[in-house]
Amino acid sequence: MTSQQSADAARDRLTDAIARVGQGERDGLRYVYDHTAAKLMGICLRILGDRNAAEDVLQEVYLKVWRGAEAFDASRASPITWLCTIARNTAIDWQRASQRRAEGVAAASDDAAIADTAADPAEAHAQRVLVNDCLEQIETRQAGAIRAAFFEGFTYSELAARAAVPLGTMKSWVRRGLERLRECLSGG
């Protein structure tokens, strides 16, 4: 057997295993994990630079594989390309969410410091009340997405998954909501 034939056979076995995962077979997932975990861990580790974070993301990757294996189309991508893409995107999403959460904590700390040292604490409170009032005037889905994205640090992908809508829909909700928020805050 040539090395190309061996590679083709390995790809076929992995494709078959992913198809079995799509049918809810745990043995299929075990096979996929056993034959791809090292490679996918390497991708996660390279992106995140932290072994513990990479292990957490790798677990999320295989949950996504379990939930989405029926969508895999071998005519569009090789199984390892599909899996690597899931790992890469999940790691990047996790990294972005972590950065946003860290920035949100820092911003909250900065807001608290500013409020404590502000010449007019009543003005700072009035601004917070105005933002909340404007958010109340926006469509509920849009306001909830804005709050989750900007105050809780969720990524668009996470928000889309939570709301069970396409990513583009979630981005549109946030964009339109921010436009309405700006109008409200500017007195329009």
PDB file of C-alpha atoms in Angstrom:
ATOM      1  CA  MET A   1       0.000   0.000   0.000  1.00  0.00           C
ATOM      2  CA  THR A   2       1.422   3.382  -0.985  1.00  0.00           C
ATOM      3  CA  SER A   3       1.503   6.314   1.393  1.00  0.00           C
ATOM      4  CA  GLN A   4      -1.240   7.994  -0.691  1.00  0.00           C
ATOM      5  CA  GLN A   5      -3.447   4.904  -0.423  1.00  0.00           C
ATOM      6  CA  SER A   6      -2.791   4.818   3.314  1.00  0.00           C
ATOM      7  CA  ALA A   7      -3.737   8.502   3.649  1.00  0.00           C
ATOM      8  CA  ASP A   8      -6.886   7.958   1.587  1.00  0.00           C
ATOM      9  CA  ALA A   9      -7.895   4.985   3.756  1.00  0.00           C
ATOM     10  CA  ALA A  10      -7.324   7.025   6.942  1.00  0.00           C
ATOM     11  CA  ARG A  11      -9.425   9.872   5.525  1.00  0.00           C
ATOM     12  CA  ASP A  12     -12.210   7.431   4.600  1.00  0.00           C
ATOM     13  CA  ARG A  13     -12.204   5.922   8.102  1.00  0.00           C
ATOM     14  CA  LEU A  14     -12.392   9.389   9.665  1.00  0.00           C
ATOM     15  CA  THR A  15     -15.205  10.414   7.301  1.00  0.00           C
ATOM     16  CA  ASP A  16     -17.095   7.260   8.250  1.00  0.00           C
ATOM     17  CA  ALA A  17     -16.545   7.936  11.953  1.00  0.00           C
ATOM     18  CA  ILE A  18     -17.886  11.495  11.619  1.00  0.00           C
ATOM     19  CA  ALA A  19     -20.948  10.122   9.815  1.00  0.00           C
ATOM     20  CA  ARG A  20     -21.482   7.722  12.725  1.00  0.00           C
ATOM     21  CA  VAL A  21     -21.161  10.640  15.160  1.00  0.00           C
ATOM     22  CA  GLY A  22     -23.867  12.398  13.154  1.00  0.00           C
ATOM     23  CA  GLN A  23     -26.087   9.382  13.831  1.00  0.00           C
ATOM     24  CA  GLY A  24     -25.425   9.667  17.574  1.00  0.00           C
ATOM     25  CA  GLU A  25     -22.889   6.845  17.870  1.00  0.00           C
ATOM     26  CA  ARG A  26     -20.463   7.401  20.716  1.00  0.00           C
ATOM     27  CA  ASP A  27     -17.980   4.908  19.285  1.00  0.00           C
ATOM     28  CA  GLY A  28     -17.695   7.152  16.254  1.00  0.00           C
ATOM     29  CA  LEU A  29     -16.842  10.111  18.483  1.00  0.00           C
ATOM     30  CA  ARG A  30     -14.319   7.999  20.373  1.00  0.00           C
ATOM     31  CA  TYR A  31     -12.631   7.113  17.071  1.00  0.00           C
ATOM     32  CA  VAL A  32     -12.610  10.758  15.947  1.00  0.00           C
ATOM     33  CA  TYR A  33     -11.178  11.839  19.294  1.00  0.00           C
ATOM     34  CA  ASP A  34      -8.503   9.134  19.410  1.00  0.00           C
ATOM     35  CA  HIS A  35      -7.290   9.972  15.909  1.00  0.00           C
ATOM     36  CA  THR A  36      -7.467  13.785  16.013  1.00  0.00           C
ATOM     37  CA  ALA A  37      -7.112  15.021  19.599  1.00  0.00           C
ATOM     38  CA  ALA A  38      -3.350  15.567  19.447  1.00  0.00           C
ATOM     39  CA  LYS A  39      -3.575  17.627  16.258  1.00  0.00           C
ATOM     40  CA  LEU A  40      -6.558  19.680  17.448  1.00  0.00           C
ATOM     41  CA  MET A  41      -4.933  20.236  20.857  1.00  0.00           C
ATOM     42  CA  GLY A  42      -1.894  21.585  19.039  1.00  0.00           C
ATOM     43  CA  ILE A  43      -4.047  24.076  17.157  1.00  0.00           C
ATOM     44  CA  CYS A  44      -5.806  25.229  20.338  1.00  0.00           C
ATOM     45  CA  LEU A  45      -2.524  25.477  22.242  1.00  0.00           C
ATOM     46  CA  ARG A  46      -0.843  27.464  19.460  1.00  0.00           C
ATOM     47  CA  ILE A  47      -3.693  29.985  19.363  1.00  0.00           C
ATOM     48  CA  LEU A  48      -4.264  30.292  23.106  1.00  0.00           C
ATOM     49  CA  GLY A  49      -0.781  29.731  24.501  1.00  0.00           C
ATOM     50  CA  ASP A  50      -2.238  28.246  27.688  1.00  0.00           C
ATOM     51  CA  ARG A  51      -2.561  24.503  28.192  1.00  0.00           C
ATOM     52  CA  ASN A  52      -5.536  24.695  30.586  1.00  0.00           C
ATOM     53  CA  ALA A  53      -7.447  26.990  28.248  1.00  0.00           C
ATOM     54  CA  ALA A  54      -6.564  24.770  25.282  1.00  0.00           C
ATOM     55  CA  GLU A  55      -7.905  21.709  27.117  1.00  0.00           C
ATOM     56  CA  ASP A  56     -11.165  23.524  27.878  1.00  0.00           C
ATOM     57  CA  VAL A  57     -11.501  24.626  24.267  1.00  0.00           C
ATOM     58  CA  LEU A  58     -10.703  21.122  22.999  1.00  0.00           C
ATOM     59  CA  GLN A  59     -13.599  19.786  25.063  1.00  0.00           C
ATOM     60  CA  GLU A  60     -15.863  22.409  23.516  1.00  0.00           C
ATOM     61  CA  VAL A  61     -14.594  21.423  20.050  1.00  0.00           C
ATOM     62  CA  TYR A  62     -15.694  17.823  20.528  1.00  0.00           C
ATOM     63  CA  LEU A  63     -19.063  18.974  21.866  1.00  0.00           C
ATOM     64  CA  LYS A  64     -19.484  20.954  18.648  1.00  0.00           C
ATOM     65  CA  VAL A  65     -18.466  17.899  16.637  1.00  0.00           C
ATOM     66  CA  TRP A  66     -21.021  15.807  18.536  1.00  0.00           C
ATOM     67  CA  ARG A  67     -23.774  18.354  17.912  1.00  0.00           C
ATOM     68  CA  GLY A  68     -22.862  19.234  14.333  1.00  0.00           C
ATOM     69  CA  ALA A  69     -21.452  16.084  12.743  1.00  0.00           C
ATOM     70  CA  GLU A  70     -24.551  15.558  10.626  1.00  0.00           C
ATOM     71  CA  ALA A  71     -23.696  18.817   8.816  1.00  0.00           C
ATOM     72  CA  PHE A  72     -20.280  17.547   7.696  1.00  0.00           C
ATOM     73  CA  ASP A  73     -20.084  17.244   3.912  1.00  0.00           C
ATOM     74  CA  ALA A  74     -17.087  15.249   2.663  1.00  0.00           C
ATOM     75  CA  SER A  75     -17.550  16.721  -0.808  1.00  0.00           C
ATOM     76  CA  ARG A  76     -16.799  20.213   0.533  1.00  0.00           C
ATOM     77  CA  ALA A  77     -13.843  19.520   2.844  1.00  0.00           C
ATOM     78  CA  SER A  78     -11.701  16.715   4.135  1.00  0.00           C
ATOM     79  CA  PRO A  79     -12.634  15.531   7.626  1.00  0.00           C
ATOM     80  CA  ILE A  80      -9.405  16.797   9.153  1.00  0.00           C
ATOM     81  CA  THR A  81      -9.844  20.213   7.517  1.00  0.00           C
ATOM     82  CA  TRP A  82     -13.380  20.408   8.899  1.00  0.00           C
ATOM     83  CA  LEU A  83     -12.198  19.442  12.392  1.00  0.00           C
ATOM     84  CA  CYS A  84      -9.230  21.835  12.295  1.00  0.00           C
ATOM     85  CA  THR A  85     -11.537  24.669  11.257  1.00  0.00           C
ATOM     86  CA  ILE A  86     -13.839  23.967  14.196  1.00  0.00           C
ATOM     87  CA  ALA A  87     -10.850  23.905  16.569  1.00  0.00           C
ATOM     88  CA  ARG A  88      -9.366  27.093  15.160  1.00  0.00           C
ATOM     89  CA  ASN A  89     -12.644  29.033  15.232  1.00  0.00           C
ATOM     90  CA  THR A  90     -13.543  27.807  18.715  1.00  0.00           C
ATOM     91  CA  ALA A  91     -10.123  28.794  20.067  1.00  0.00           C
ATOM     92  CA  ILE A  92     -10.327  32.232  18.457  1.00  0.00           C
ATOM     93  CA  ASP A  93     -13.870  32.770  19.780  1.00  0.00           C
ATOM     94  CA  TRP A  94     -12.753  31.700  23.258  1.00  0.00           C
ATOM     95  CA  GLN A  95      -9.754  34.039  23.120  1.00  0.00           C
ATOM     96  CA  ARG A  96     -11.900  36.975  21.997  1.00  0.00           C
ATOM     97  CA  ALA A  97     -14.494  36.288  24.671  1.00  0.00           C
ATOM     98  CA  SER A  98     -11.791  36.087  27.327  1.00  0.00           C
ATOM     99  CA  GLN A  99     -10.318  39.393  26.186  1.00  0.00           C
ATOM    100  CA  ARG A 100     -13.747  41.037  26.186  1.00  0.00           C
ATOM    101  CA  ARG A 101     -14.512  39.738  29.658  1.00  0.00           C
ATOM    102  CA  ALA A 102     -11.139  41.032  30.879  1.00  0.00           C
ATOM    103  CA  GLU A 103     -11.755  44.376  29.179  1.00  0.00           C
ATOM    104  CA  GLY A 104     -15.264  44.484  30.651  1.00  0.00           C
ATOM    105  CA  VAL A 105     -13.904  43.909  34.156  1.00  0.00           C
ATOM    106  CA  ALA A 106     -11.266  46.593  33.576  1.00  0.00           C
ATOM    107  CA  ALA A 107     -13.889  48.994  32.205  1.00  0.00           C
ATOM    108  CA  ALA A 108     -16.171  48.324  35.152  1.00  0.00           C
ATOM    109  CA  SER A 109     -13.254  49.018  37.477  1.00  0.00           C
ATOM    110  CA  ASP A 110     -12.462  52.199  35.561  1.00  0.00           C
ATOM    111  CA  ASP A 111     -16.124  53.272  35.726  1.00  0.00           C
ATOM    112  CA  ALA A 112     -16.158  52.660  39.457  1.00  0.00           C
ATOM    113  CA  ALA A 113     -12.932  54.645  39.874  1.00  0.00           C
ATOM    114  CA  ILE A 114     -14.269  57.487  37.739  1.00  0.00           C
ATOM    115  CA  ALA A 115     -17.560  57.498  39.613  1.00  0.00           C
ATOM    116  CA  ASP A 116     -15.683  57.613  42.925  1.00  0.00           C
ATOM    117  CA  THR A 117     -13.495  60.530  41.808  1.00  0.00           C
ATOM    118  CA  ALA A 118     -15.976  62.334  39.556  1.00  0.00           C
ATOM    119  CA  ALA A 119     -16.627  65.947  40.385  1.00  0.00           C
ATOM    120  CA  ASP A 120     -20.333  65.282  39.957  1.00  0.00           C
ATOM    121  CA  PRO A 121     -21.389  61.723  40.904  1.00  0.00           C
ATOM    122  CA  ALA A 122     -24.982  62.695  40.157  1.00  0.00           C
ATOM    123  CA  GLU A 123     -24.025  63.322  36.520  1.00  0.00           C
ATOM    124  CA  ALA A 124     -22.353  59.905  36.221  1.00  0.00           C
ATOM    125  CA  HIS A 125     -25.482  58.297  37.663  1.00  0.00           C
ATOM    126  CA  ALA A 126     -27.691  60.273  35.276  1.00  0.00           C
ATOM    127  CA  GLN A 127     -25.644  59.011  32.312  1.00  0.00           C
ATOM    128  CA  ARG A 128     -26.035  55.385  33.450  1.00  0.00           C
ATOM    129  CA  VAL A 129     -29.768  55.903  33.867  1.00  0.00           C
ATOM    130  CA  LEU A 130     -29.988  57.441  30.368  1.00  0.00           C
ATOM    131  CA  VAL A 131     -28.189  54.466  28.795  1.00  0.00           C
ATOM    132  CA  ASN A 132     -30.494  52.031  30.589  1.00  0.00           C
ATOM    133  CA  ASP A 133     -33.579  54.048  29.600  1.00  0.00           C
ATOM    134  CA  CYS A 134     -32.457  54.058  25.951  1.00  0.00           C
ATOM    135  CA  LEU A 135     -31.806  50.322  26.058  1.00  0.00           C
ATOM    136  CA  GLU A 136     -35.360  49.859  27.350  1.00  0.00           C
ATOM    137  CA  GLN A 137     -36.675  51.651  24.247  1.00  0.00           C
ATOM    138  CA  ILE A 138     -34.869  49.307  21.855  1.00  0.00           C
ATOM    139  CA  GLU A 139     -36.396  46.050  20.660  1.00  0.00           C
ATOM    140  CA  THR A 140     -35.952  43.394  23.376  1.00  0.00           C
ATOM    141  CA  ARG A 141     -33.805  41.060  21.235  1.00  0.00           C
ATOM    142  CA  GLN A 142     -31.485  43.879  20.230  1.00  0.00           C
ATOM    143  CA  ALA A 143     -31.167  45.298  23.734  1.00  0.00           C
ATOM    144  CA  GLY A 144     -30.487  41.857  25.193  1.00  0.00           C
ATOM    145  CA  ALA A 145     -27.812  41.190  22.581  1.00  0.00           C
ATOM    146  CA  ILE A 146     -26.164  44.562  23.236  1.00  0.00           C
ATOM    147  CA  ARG A 147     -26.162  44.014  26.989  1.00  0.00           C
ATOM    148  CA  ALA A 148     -24.730  40.496  26.626  1.00  0.00           C
ATOM    149  CA  ALA A 149     -22.076  41.579  24.102  1.00  0.00           C
ATOM    150  CA  PHE A 150     -20.897  44.787  25.735  1.00  0.00           C
ATOM    151  CA  PHE A 151     -21.593  44.279  29.425  1.00  0.00           C
ATOM    152  CA  GLU A 152     -21.068  40.516  29.745  1.00  0.00           C
ATOM    153  CA  GLY A 153     -18.420  39.988  27.048  1.00  0.00           C
ATOM    154  CA  PHE A 154     -20.186  37.420  24.859  1.00  0.00           C
ATOM    155  CA  THR A 155     -19.036  37.050  21.259  1.00  0.00           C
ATOM    156  CA  TYR A 156     -21.443  37.295  18.353  1.00  0.00           C
ATOM    157  CA  SER A 157     -21.016  33.545  17.817  1.00  0.00           C
ATOM    158  CA  GLU A 158     -21.936  32.814  21.432  1.00  0.00           C
ATOM    159  CA  LEU A 159     -24.951  35.115  21.238  1.00  0.00           C
ATOM    160  CA  ALA A 160     -26.128  33.549  17.973  1.00  0.00           C
ATOM    161  CA  ALA A 161     -25.852  30.078  19.491  1.00  0.00           C
ATOM    162  CA  ARG A 162     -27.744  31.150  22.629  1.00  0.00           C
ATOM    163  CA  ALA A 163     -30.531  32.709  20.567  1.00  0.00           C
ATOM    164  CA  ALA A 164     -30.484  29.893  17.980  1.00  0.00           C
ATOM    165  CA  VAL A 165     -30.172  32.332  15.084  1.00  0.00           C
ATOM    166  CA  PRO A 166     -27.614  32.641  12.276  1.00  0.00           C
ATOM    167  CA  LEU A 167     -24.482  34.658  13.034  1.00  0.00           C
ATOM    168  CA  GLY A 168     -25.408  37.293  10.434  1.00  0.00           C
ATOM    169  CA  THR A 169     -28.787  37.802  12.075  1.00  0.00           C
ATOM    170  CA  MET A 170     -27.152  38.381  15.456  1.00  0.00           C
ATOM    171  CA  LYS A 171     -24.709  40.895  13.977  1.00  0.00           C
ATOM    172  CA  SER A 172     -27.625  42.735  12.357  1.00  0.00           C
ATOM    173  CA  TRP A 173     -29.543  42.839  15.642  1.00  0.00           C
ATOM    174  CA  VAL A 174     -26.572  44.348  17.444  1.00  0.00           C
ATOM    175  CA  ARG A 175     -25.776  46.824  14.646  1.00  0.00           C
ATOM    176  CA  ARG A 176     -29.385  48.058  14.401  1.00  0.00           C
ATOM    177  CA  GLY A 177     -29.676  48.175  18.178  1.00  0.00           C
ATOM    178  CA  LEU A 178     -26.505  50.273  18.457  1.00  0.00           C
ATOM    179  CA  GLU A 179     -27.841  52.655  15.805  1.00  0.00           C
ATOM    180  CA  ARG A 180     -31.046  53.128  17.797  1.00  0.00           C
ATOM    181  CA  LEU A 181     -29.070  53.512  21.020  1.00  0.00           C
ATOM    182  CA  ARG A 182     -26.907  56.244  19.470  1.00  0.00           C
ATOM    183  CA  GLU A 183     -30.041  58.045  18.218  1.00  0.00           C
ATOM    184  CA  CYS A 184     -31.613  57.882  21.666  1.00  0.00           C
ATOM    185  CA  LEU A 185     -28.471  59.046  23.461  1.00  0.00           C
ATOM    186  CA  SER A 186     -28.033  61.975  21.077  1.00  0.00           C
ATOM    187  CA  GLY A 187     -31.606  63.038  21.748  1.00  0.00           C
ATOM    188  CA  GLY A 188     -32.871  61.964  18.323  1.00  0.00           C
TER     189      GLY A 188
END
